[in-house]
Structure formats: structure tokens, C-alpha cells
Short mmCIF file of C-alpha atoms in Angstrom, two decimals:
data_model
loop_
_atom_site.label_atom_id
_atom_site.label_comp_id
_atom_site.label_asym_id
_atom_site.label_seq_id
_atom_site.Cartn_x
_atom_site.Cartn_y
_atom_site.Cartn_z
CA MET M 1 -25.74 -10.15 12.33
CA ALA M 2 -24.99 -6.58 11.30
CA LYS M 3 -21.47 -5.17 11.48
CA GLU M 4 -20.90 -1.59 12.63
CA ILE M 5 -18.20 -1.02 10.01
CA VAL M 6 -16.87 -2.80 6.92
CA ALA M 7 -13.45 -2.05 5.42
CA MET M 8 -12.86 -2.03 1.66
CA ILE M 9 -9.27 -2.07 0.36
CA LEU M 10 -8.73 -0.79 -3.18
CA ALA M 11 -6.10 -3.16 -4.58
CA GLY M 12 -6.85 -3.35 -8.30
CA GLY M 13 -4.44 -0.83 -9.80
CA ARG M 14 -1.63 -1.78 -12.19
CA GLY M 15 1.09 -0.02 -10.21
CA SER M 16 2.64 1.15 -13.49
CA ARG M 17 5.08 3.54 -11.73
CA LEU M 18 6.71 0.51 -10.07
CA TYR M 19 7.63 -0.67 -13.58
CA ALA M 20 9.27 -4.13 -13.57
CA LEU M 21 8.31 -4.83 -9.94
CA THR M 22 4.64 -5.12 -10.89
CA GLN M 23 5.00 -6.92 -14.23
CA LYS M 24 3.85 -10.17 -12.61
CA THR M 25 2.51 -8.96 -9.27
CA ALA M 26 -0.29 -6.69 -8.06
CA LYS M 27 1.13 -3.64 -6.26
CA PRO M 28 -0.33 -4.58 -2.83
CA ALA M 29 1.52 -7.94 -3.05
CA VAL M 30 4.93 -6.30 -3.55
CA GLY M 31 7.35 -7.09 -0.73
CA PHE M 32 8.27 -4.55 1.93
CA GLY M 33 10.48 -4.36 5.00
CA GLY M 34 11.89 -7.88 4.75
CA LYS M 35 8.91 -9.81 6.14
CA TYR M 36 5.88 -8.04 4.74
CA ARG M 37 3.88 -7.18 1.68
CA ILE M 38 2.29 -3.75 1.27
CA VAL M 39 -1.24 -5.10 1.88
CA ASP M 40 -0.18 -6.30 5.37
CA PHE M 41 -0.35 -2.72 6.64
CA PRO M 42 -4.04 -1.91 5.99
CA LEU M 43 -5.00 -5.46 7.00
CA SER M 44 -3.07 -5.21 10.28
CA ASN M 45 -4.48 -1.75 10.94
CA CYS M 46 -7.97 -3.22 10.56
CA VAL M 47 -7.30 -6.04 13.01
CA ASN M 48 -5.61 -3.71 15.51
CA SER M 49 -8.63 -1.37 15.19
CA ASN M 50 -11.14 -4.20 15.83
CA ILE M 51 -12.47 -4.21 12.26
CA ASP M 52 -13.11 -7.86 11.38
CA THR M 53 -14.83 -7.62 7.99
CA VAL M 54 -12.65 -6.65 5.04
CA GLY M 55 -13.19 -6.76 1.28
CA ILE M 56 -10.20 -6.45 -1.06
CA ALA M 57 -11.11 -5.27 -4.57
CA THR M 58 -8.55 -6.99 -6.82
CA GLN M 59 -8.11 -6.80 -10.58
CA TYR M 60 -4.60 -6.56 -12.06
CA GLN M 61 -2.40 -9.70 -11.69
CA PRO M 62 -4.42 -10.96 -8.70
CA GLN M 63 -3.12 -14.54 -8.40
CA LYS M 64 -0.20 -13.91 -6.04
CA LEU M 65 -2.26 -11.55 -3.90
CA ASN M 66 -5.14 -14.04 -3.69
CA GLU M 67 -2.77 -16.84 -2.68
CA TYR M 68 -1.13 -14.61 -0.10
CA ILE M 69 -4.40 -13.56 1.54
CA GLY M 70 -5.78 -17.12 1.53
CA ASN M 71 -8.27 -17.60 4.35
CA GLY M 72 -6.98 -14.58 6.29
CA GLN M 73 -5.57 -16.62 9.18
CA PRO M 74 -2.30 -14.63 9.70
CA TRP M 75 -4.38 -11.49 10.39
CA ASP M 76 -7.00 -13.33 12.50
CA LEU M 77 -9.50 -12.75 9.70
CA ASP M 78 -10.52 -16.38 9.13
CA ARG M 79 -14.08 -15.81 10.37
CA LEU M 80 -17.34 -17.59 9.69
CA HIS M 81 -19.15 -14.24 9.62
CA GLY M 82 -17.00 -11.46 8.25
CA GLY M 83 -13.29 -12.05 7.80
CA VAL M 84 -11.36 -11.13 4.65
CA HIS M 85 -12.58 -11.63 1.09
CA THR M 86 -10.84 -10.95 -2.22
CA LEU M 87 -13.33 -9.40 -4.64
CA PRO M 88 -12.44 -9.51 -8.35
CA PRO M 89 -14.89 -8.17 -10.95
CA TYR M 90 -17.46 -10.87 -11.66
CA GLU M 91 -20.14 -11.61 -14.20
CA GLN M 92 -23.58 -10.31 -13.28
CA ALA M 93 -26.98 -10.73 -14.92
CA LYS M 94 -26.49 -7.55 -16.94
CA GLY M 95 -22.98 -8.54 -18.03
CA THR M 96 -19.53 -7.97 -16.63
CA ASP M 97 -17.18 -5.01 -16.39
CA TRP M 98 -13.64 -4.47 -15.18
CA TYR M 99 -13.47 -1.99 -12.33
CA LYS M 100 -13.58 1.35 -14.15
CA GLY M 101 -12.40 3.51 -11.25
CA THR M 102 -12.11 3.61 -7.48
CA ALA M 103 -15.80 4.38 -6.97
CA ASN M 104 -16.92 1.75 -9.47
CA ALA M 105 -14.87 -0.89 -7.62
CA ILE M 106 -17.00 -0.23 -4.54
CA TYR M 107 -20.21 0.07 -6.58
CA GLN M 108 -19.69 -3.41 -8.04
CA ASN M 109 -19.46 -4.76 -4.49
CA ILE M 110 -22.56 -3.12 -3.01
CA SER M 111 -24.14 -6.54 -2.47
CA PHE M 112 -21.06 -7.73 -0.53
CA ILE M 113 -21.30 -4.73 1.79
CA ASP M 114 -25.08 -5.02 2.11
CA ASN M 115 -24.64 -8.58 3.39
CA TYR M 116 -23.26 -7.11 6.61
CA ASP M 117 -25.71 -4.17 6.86
CA PRO M 118 -23.03 -1.80 8.22
CA GLU M 119 -23.59 1.72 9.48
CA TYR M 120 -20.17 2.82 8.22
CA VAL M 121 -17.72 1.86 5.46
CA ILE M 122 -14.02 2.73 5.54
CA ILE M 123 -12.24 2.90 2.17
CA LEU M 124 -8.52 2.08 2.27
CA SER M 125 -5.69 2.13 -0.24
CA GLY M 126 -3.71 -1.01 -1.02
CA ASP M 127 -0.51 0.86 -1.92
CA GLN M 128 0.39 2.77 1.24
CA ILE M 129 2.62 2.04 4.21
CA CYS M 130 0.74 3.46 7.17
CA LYS M 131 0.22 2.61 10.83
CA GLN M 132 -3.13 4.12 11.77
CA ASP M 133 -5.81 3.50 14.39
CA TYR M 134 -9.03 3.39 12.38
CA ALA M 135 -11.04 3.15 15.62
CA ASP M 136 -9.92 6.67 16.55
CA PHE M 137 -10.81 7.85 13.03
CA LEU M 138 -14.31 6.35 13.45
CA ARG M 139 -14.67 8.01 16.87
CA PHE M 140 -13.90 11.38 15.21
CA HIS M 141 -16.44 10.67 12.45
CA LYS M 142 -19.17 9.94 15.00
CA GLU M 143 -18.36 12.89 17.26
CA LYS M 144 -18.58 15.30 14.32
CA GLY M 145 -21.87 13.81 13.15
CA ALA M 146 -20.18 13.45 9.78
CA GLU M 147 -21.53 11.74 6.68
CA PHE M 148 -18.05 11.64 5.13
CA SER M 149 -14.63 11.98 6.74
CA VAL M 150 -11.22 11.86 5.12
CA ALA M 151 -7.86 11.29 6.78
CA VAL M 152 -5.46 14.14 5.95
CA MET M 153 -1.85 15.02 6.70
CA GLU M 154 -0.25 18.42 6.79
CA VAL M 155 2.38 18.67 4.07
CA ASP M 156 4.94 21.32 3.24
CA TRP M 157 3.25 24.21 1.41
CA LYS M 158 5.92 23.93 -1.31
CA GLU M 159 4.80 20.33 -1.96
CA ALA M 160 1.05 20.89 -1.55
CA SER M 161 0.25 21.23 -5.26
CA ARG M 162 1.25 17.55 -5.77
CA PHE M 163 -1.70 16.35 -3.67
CA GLY M 164 -5.47 16.34 -3.51
CA LEU M 165 -6.15 18.97 -0.83
CA MET M 166 -8.98 19.49 1.64
CA VAL M 167 -9.78 23.08 2.60
CA ALA M 168 -11.28 22.99 6.10
CA ASP M 169 -12.48 25.53 8.67
CA GLU M 170 -11.45 25.82 12.33
CA ASN M 171 -13.81 22.94 13.21
CA ASP M 172 -12.27 20.68 10.53
CA LYS M 173 -15.38 20.94 8.36
CA ILE M 174 -14.45 20.64 4.70
CA THR M 175 -15.44 23.62 2.59
CA GLU M 176 -13.56 22.88 -0.63
CA PHE M 177 -11.61 20.12 -2.38
CA GLN M 178 -8.66 20.93 -4.68
CA GLU M 179 -7.17 18.24 -6.91
CA LYS M 180 -3.44 19.00 -7.36
CA PRO M 181 -4.01 22.78 -7.69
CA PRO M 182 -1.33 25.13 -9.06
CA VAL M 183 -2.19 27.59 -6.26
CA PRO M 184 -3.06 25.65 -3.06
CA LYS M 185 -5.53 27.06 -0.53
CA SER M 186 -4.62 24.38 2.00
CA ASN M 187 -1.79 22.06 2.97
CA LEU M 188 -4.08 19.28 4.21
CA ALA M 189 -3.31 16.42 1.83
CA SER M 190 -5.86 13.66 1.39
CA MET M 191 -4.46 10.24 2.34
CA GLY M 192 -7.11 8.47 0.25
CA ILE M 193 -8.59 6.93 3.42
CA TYR M 194 -12.30 7.68 3.82
CA ILE M 195 -15.14 6.86 6.22
CA PHE M 196 -18.68 7.12 4.86
CA ASN M 197 -22.07 6.53 6.35
CA TRP M 198 -23.06 3.53 4.23
CA ASP M 199 -26.50 4.84 3.29
CA VAL M 200 -24.93 8.06 1.98
CA LEU M 201 -22.13 6.31 0.09
CA LYS M 202 -24.51 3.82 -1.51
CA LYS M 203 -26.78 6.64 -2.77
CA TYR M 204 -23.87 8.51 -4.37
CA LEU M 205 -22.35 5.37 -5.88
CA GLU M 206 -25.64 4.54 -7.59
CA GLU M 207 -26.05 8.11 -8.87
CA ASP M 208 -22.45 8.16 -10.09
CA GLU M 209 -22.86 4.86 -11.94
CA ALA M 210 -25.93 6.25 -13.72
CA ASP M 211 -23.88 9.19 -15.08
CA PRO M 212 -22.37 8.12 -18.44
CA ASN M 213 -19.84 10.97 -18.27
CA SER M 214 -18.44 10.08 -14.85
CA LYS M 215 -14.90 8.80 -14.34
CA ASN M 216 -16.30 6.72 -11.45
CA ASP M 217 -13.60 8.09 -9.14
CA PHE M 218 -13.82 9.20 -5.51
CA GLY M 219 -11.59 12.26 -5.96
CA MET M 220 -12.99 13.40 -9.30
CA ASN M 221 -16.67 12.55 -8.82
CA ILE M 222 -17.92 11.34 -5.44
CA ILE M 223 -16.25 13.94 -3.20
CA PRO M 224 -17.18 16.91 -5.44
CA ALA M 225 -20.80 15.63 -5.50
CA LEU M 226 -20.89 15.50 -1.69
CA LEU M 227 -19.57 19.07 -1.51
CA ARG M 228 -22.07 20.25 -4.11
CA ASP M 229 -24.93 18.86 -2.01
CA GLY M 230 -23.70 20.39 1.24
CA ARG M 231 -23.11 17.07 3.00
CA ARG M 232 -21.47 16.99 6.44
CA MET M 233 -17.81 16.47 5.53
CA TYR M 234 -14.84 16.58 7.91
CA ALA M 235 -11.06 16.29 7.74
CA TYR M 236 -9.40 14.00 10.28
CA ARG M 237 -5.83 15.14 10.91
CA PHE M 238 -3.38 12.26 11.08
CA ALA M 239 0.14 12.81 12.43
CA GLY M 240 1.63 9.29 12.29
CA TYR M 241 3.66 7.47 9.63
CA TRP M 242 2.22 7.45 6.11
CA ARG M 243 3.97 6.85 2.80
CA ASP M 244 2.54 6.34 -0.66
CA VAL M 245 4.93 3.72 -2.08
CA GLY M 246 3.69 3.90 -5.65
CA THR M 247 7.08 4.74 -7.19
CA ILE M 248 10.48 3.03 -7.18
CA ASP M 249 12.07 5.92 -5.26
CA SER M 250 9.33 6.10 -2.61
CA LEU M 251 9.34 2.30 -2.10
CA TRP M 252 13.13 2.28 -1.67
CA GLU M 253 13.01 5.28 0.69
CA ALA M 254 10.32 3.70 2.86
CA ASN M 255 12.38 0.51 3.14
CA MET M 256 15.39 2.55 4.20
CA GLU M 257 13.23 4.32 6.81
CA VAL M 258 12.40 0.93 8.36
CA LEU M 259 16.13 0.71 9.20
CA ASP M 260 15.89 3.94 11.23
CA PRO M 261 12.81 3.62 13.48
CA GLU M 262 14.10 6.19 15.99
CA ASN M 263 13.99 8.99 13.43
CA SER M 264 11.69 7.87 10.60
CA GLY M 265 8.47 7.26 12.52
CA ILE M 266 7.96 3.66 11.38
CA ASP M 267 8.80 1.02 13.98
CA ILE M 268 8.06 -2.54 12.90
CA PHE M 269 9.25 -3.70 16.33
CA ASP M 270 6.41 -1.87 18.12
CA LYS M 271 4.64 -4.54 20.21
CA THR M 272 1.61 -2.31 20.79
CA TRP M 273 0.75 -2.14 17.06
CA LYS M 274 1.97 -5.30 15.39
CA ILE M 275 2.08 -5.75 11.64
CA TYR M 276 1.00 -9.29 10.79
CA SER M 277 2.00 -11.25 7.69
CA ARG M 278 2.01 -14.68 6.08
CA ASN M 279 5.56 -15.96 6.40
CA PRO M 280 7.31 -18.94 4.80
CA VAL M 281 8.49 -21.77 7.02
CA LEU M 282 12.26 -21.48 6.69
CA PRO M 283 15.22 -22.11 8.97
CA ALA M 284 17.04 -19.35 10.83
CA GLN M 285 19.40 -17.12 8.88
CA LYS M 286 23.03 -18.22 8.54
CA ILE M 287 25.85 -15.66 8.85
CA GLY M 288 29.12 -17.06 7.48
CA PRO M 289 32.51 -16.86 9.25
CA ARG M 290 33.85 -14.02 7.08
CA ALA M 291 30.55 -12.24 6.50
CA VAL M 292 30.04 -8.60 7.52
CA VAL M 293 26.47 -7.47 8.26
CA GLN M 294 25.84 -3.89 9.43
CA ASP M 295 22.66 -1.90 10.07
CA SER M 296 20.43 -4.27 8.10
CA LEU M 297 17.29 -6.40 8.34
CA VAL M 298 17.99 -10.05 7.52
CA THR M 299 14.96 -12.33 7.40
CA GLU M 300 14.64 -16.08 7.98
CA GLY M 301 16.27 -18.48 5.57
CA CYS M 302 18.97 -16.04 4.43
CA LYS M 303 22.55 -17.22 3.97
CA ILE M 304 25.11 -14.43 4.18
CA TYR M 305 28.77 -15.06 3.36
CA GLY M 306 29.61 -11.64 1.87
CA ASN M 307 29.16 -8.02 2.97
CA VAL M 308 25.74 -6.50 3.69
CA ARG M 309 25.40 -2.86 4.77
CA HIS M 310 22.29 -0.77 5.39
CA SER M 311 20.01 -3.10 3.42
CA VAL M 312 16.74 -5.01 3.72
CA LEU M 313 16.90 -8.72 2.88
CA SER M 314 13.71 -10.77 2.57
CA ALA M 315 13.33 -14.52 3.13
CA GLY M 316 15.78 -16.96 1.56
CA VAL M 317 18.25 -14.43 0.14
CA VAL M 318 21.79 -15.71 -0.54
CA VAL M 319 24.83 -13.41 -0.60
CA GLU M 320 27.93 -15.35 -1.59
CA GLU M 321 31.46 -14.71 -0.33
CA GLY M 322 33.09 -11.65 -1.86
CA ALA M 323 29.74 -10.12 -2.85
CA THR M 324 28.68 -6.68 -1.56
CA VAL M 325 25.13 -5.48 -0.90
CA GLU M 326 24.70 -1.85 0.20
CA ASP M 327 21.65 0.44 0.52
CA ALA M 328 19.63 -2.20 -1.28
CA VAL M 329 16.27 -3.96 -1.02
CA LEU M 330 16.42 -7.66 -1.91
CA MET M 331 13.11 -9.51 -2.04
CA ASP M 332 12.45 -13.22 -1.43
CA GLY M 333 14.86 -15.72 -2.96
CA VAL M 334 17.38 -13.29 -4.49
CA VAL M 335 20.86 -14.75 -5.06
CA VAL M 336 23.92 -12.47 -5.27
CA LYS M 337 26.90 -14.48 -6.47
CA ALA M 338 30.58 -14.14 -5.58
CA GLY M 339 32.19 -10.80 -6.35
CA ALA M 340 28.95 -9.08 -7.42
CA VAL M 341 28.20 -5.54 -6.20
CA VAL M 342 24.61 -4.47 -5.57
CA LYS M 343 24.01 -0.87 -4.49
CA ARG M 344 21.03 1.51 -4.19
CA CYS M 345 18.58 -0.75 -5.96
CA ILE M 346 15.53 -2.98 -5.56
CA LEU M 347 15.74 -6.58 -6.74
CA ALA M 348 12.38 -8.35 -7.09
CA GLU M 349 11.76 -11.97 -6.06
CA ASP M 350 14.08 -14.72 -7.32
CA VAL M 351 16.49 -12.44 -9.17
CA VAL M 352 19.93 -14.01 -9.71
CA VAL M 353 22.93 -11.68 -9.89
CA GLY M 354 25.85 -13.40 -11.59
CA ALA M 355 29.45 -13.47 -10.36
CA GLY M 356 31.20 -10.12 -10.70
CA ALA M 357 28.07 -8.32 -11.96
CA LYS M 358 27.33 -4.75 -10.84
CA ILE M 359 23.89 -3.29 -10.22
CA GLY M 360 23.20 0.35 -9.29
CA GLY M 361 25.53 3.07 -8.06
CA ASP M 362 25.47 6.35 -6.14
CA GLY M 363 22.61 7.97 -8.05
CA ALA M 364 19.03 7.05 -9.00
CA ILE M 365 17.55 3.77 -7.78
CA ALA M 366 17.88 0.83 -10.21
CA HIS M 367 15.50 -2.13 -10.14
CA VAL M 368 15.28 -5.62 -11.65
CA GLY M 369 12.00 -7.50 -12.24
CA THR M 370 10.85 -10.83 -10.81
CA GLY M 371 12.78 -13.98 -11.70
CA LEU M 372 15.32 -12.29 -13.99
CA THR M 373 19.01 -13.09 -14.26
CA VAL M 374 21.78 -10.52 -14.49
CA GLY M 375 24.63 -12.44 -16.09
CA ALA M 376 28.19 -12.73 -14.81
CA GLY M 377 30.19 -9.55 -15.35
CA ALA M 378 27.14 -7.60 -16.55
CA THR M 379 26.49 -4.00 -15.49
CA VAL M 380 23.10 -2.48 -14.65
CA LYS M 381 23.60 1.28 -14.35
CA GLU M 382 22.05 3.48 -11.68
CA GLY M 383 18.39 4.27 -12.36
CA ALA M 384 18.00 1.40 -14.85
CA LYS M 385 14.64 -0.38 -15.18
CA VAL M 386 15.28 -4.02 -16.05
CA PHE M 387 12.33 -5.94 -17.59
CA ASP M 388 14.33 -8.75 -19.21
CA SER M 389 17.32 -10.85 -18.22
CA VAL M 390 20.74 -9.35 -18.89
CA LYS M 391 23.37 -11.41 -20.71
CA GLU M 392 26.90 -11.99 -19.43
CA GLY M 393 29.07 -8.91 -19.86
CA GLU M 394 26.16 -6.80 -21.15
CA GLU M 395 25.58 -3.23 -19.98
CA VAL M 396 22.07 -1.85 -19.32
CA CYS M 397 21.41 1.85 -18.77
#
């Protein structure tokens, strides 16, 4: 049975700008907002938009992401026909290749998409926090009679040169594409979310693959080729919450915005657009008799005996008596021992902060990689990137 639309999530990048956080984990599997991982947002958007067939192109450090997705049950994507599928590069008759670029990742999965004979394909990013109704985006695409549509957001003109920009006329028809131009002609930033007519996309993917000089990239190759050929291309203006969380600062900022839903635009408590996730089975959180918890998210299984202010704590975090956590993001299983101070930082899963240690400060965001130990009395300065455990009393800048 044919599907009207298939979603493809690009989740194969290294996430190198997240440094130690992605040493052992694919970027879409990085924790967010206490209960979630980044990939939960595009998956939940699909389900809430009645898209029930999703492919996830994985490559770098895929094990944790594959385990997390599993059979897709938390997102109601455990289907006999359709559902969610992780799609690593695989050996074919002509040999095997890693995904060489965003377009090549879709090209290598043409047969997967063809299995469902869709009319449309939506391409999504696995490293964004965004609540978006893809059904409304598809309605726009159909009404315009488009062959390609891209979701865009208006950005400040002063910031526009940092983005790929779509120049569009009064009817939203795209007339030009600028990739991070020094002199912008538009402030419509591409969100990296595309809808294609499948027959058109398939043709251009095959032509792109045949070009030995191509970078096999949507922004550098596919979109310019569509423009060159005068295809019907439209810009869909999106005004909701969207953040690219590909850097330490942007990931920390987005987590802090979750604490302020009234002003930030992201409300994880919105019952009309739920974000679904796979959660561990843990007991309720425990708040000790002398603990102080203010303006924070504290997830199941946490045990808080110290002070927690304006922070996001994922499942199973322990904050011992006399410890202080402030403006921080603590992922699953972090332990902060007595007297330690943790401020303006991100601690990856299973980090142990020794007694009296200090991490972060009032400046740039520090971060510590998965499973590392910061020894008793050690100091991790603001902005530090910690890839290896820190010995007792040691200082890391």
C-alpha cells in the first residue's frame, strides 16, 4: 500500500561542535530537556502530523541511537507497514560507501523510499529542537503546486549572513539561494527541512550521484540544480520554536529556554503537541529534608539533598548534601558529591563530580564527556572542554 509521504531524518553527522558530548554518542541521541533526546522532536512532530513512515539515516556512533529507537513503540511507530527504521550505510552489489553528504544519504536509501511509493518525501534534520506541524507544511506545498518547498524563518538582518538564505518573491516563490553570503539579499533562513515531490527528488539524486565533482549535498548541489532548471520552488514561512543545537552554547541555551516556556516559545507541557520519548523505569524523585530546589526540571529517579537552582536534571541524577548545581544541564546518571559546585555547564551521562570539586563559573559554558570523573577538589574552569577524567586537585582550563 502506497504512502502519501515518507519522512527521512538525517542523523549521521559527527556533531564535532558538541566536542566531548558526542565522543561516544551520535548527536541526535544527546539528551535534552531532562526527559528527551534530540531525535524525539522530529519523531514526535512526524507522529503529531500523521506521518507514520520514517527512515533515520545513521552513521557516526549509531549504537546508542539504534537502541534508543528500537521498534519505535514510544512514538507509536511500531507498524507492520511503515513505522520507523534506522538506515546505516550497507553493502550493495557494487560495493559499499559511507554516506558522503546529505543528498547521498538519501540516494543510498532510494530503494527504502520506493518500497512505499510515496508522492512526497520530507527531509528532516536530526540535530534541531523544533515543534512544527508538517501536515500544514505539506498543505502549503500542495496549494502552491510546488516541486520543492523549504521551511524558512525570518532572522535578524545582522545575523542573516550566518545562514543559507532563500530569496523569494511576494508569492513565496524562490528566485535565488544564497549560502552564508557576505551581503544578504534576504533574511529568510533555511531550516534544513524540505518537502520534495518524490519523482523530482529521485531524478536529481541520481543525476547528482553521477557527477564525480559533486559534494552530494542538498544546499551545495541539489537546491542550486533545481533553481538552474526553473523548478517550482517555494519558501514556507515558519514562526514557531526552532533551534539548531549543534554547539555547546546553543544546546545549553535551548535547555535553559525549556525552563521559561512563557517567554521562550518552547513548552514541553503543551498537551496539544506532545513530545514522546523512551523513558527508563525509575522511581519518583526524592527531595531531601534540607534540599533546596528552585526553578528547575527534575526527572524521575533523581535524589536531591543539596541545592539546585535554574537547572535541568535528567533521570537518576544524585546531588549530595552541601553540593550546589546552578544554571546547569545534568544528563542521566550524573552524581555531584558533597560540597561540589557545578555552574553554567553541561555534564554528559554518568559523570561523577568528586567532593569539593568545582565545574564552570560565570562565563563560557564548560562541559564534561560521558562517563568521566572529576576528582575531589579538582577545578574545571569556565568554557573548558573535558575529554578525559580529571585527577583529584587538578585544574583544567
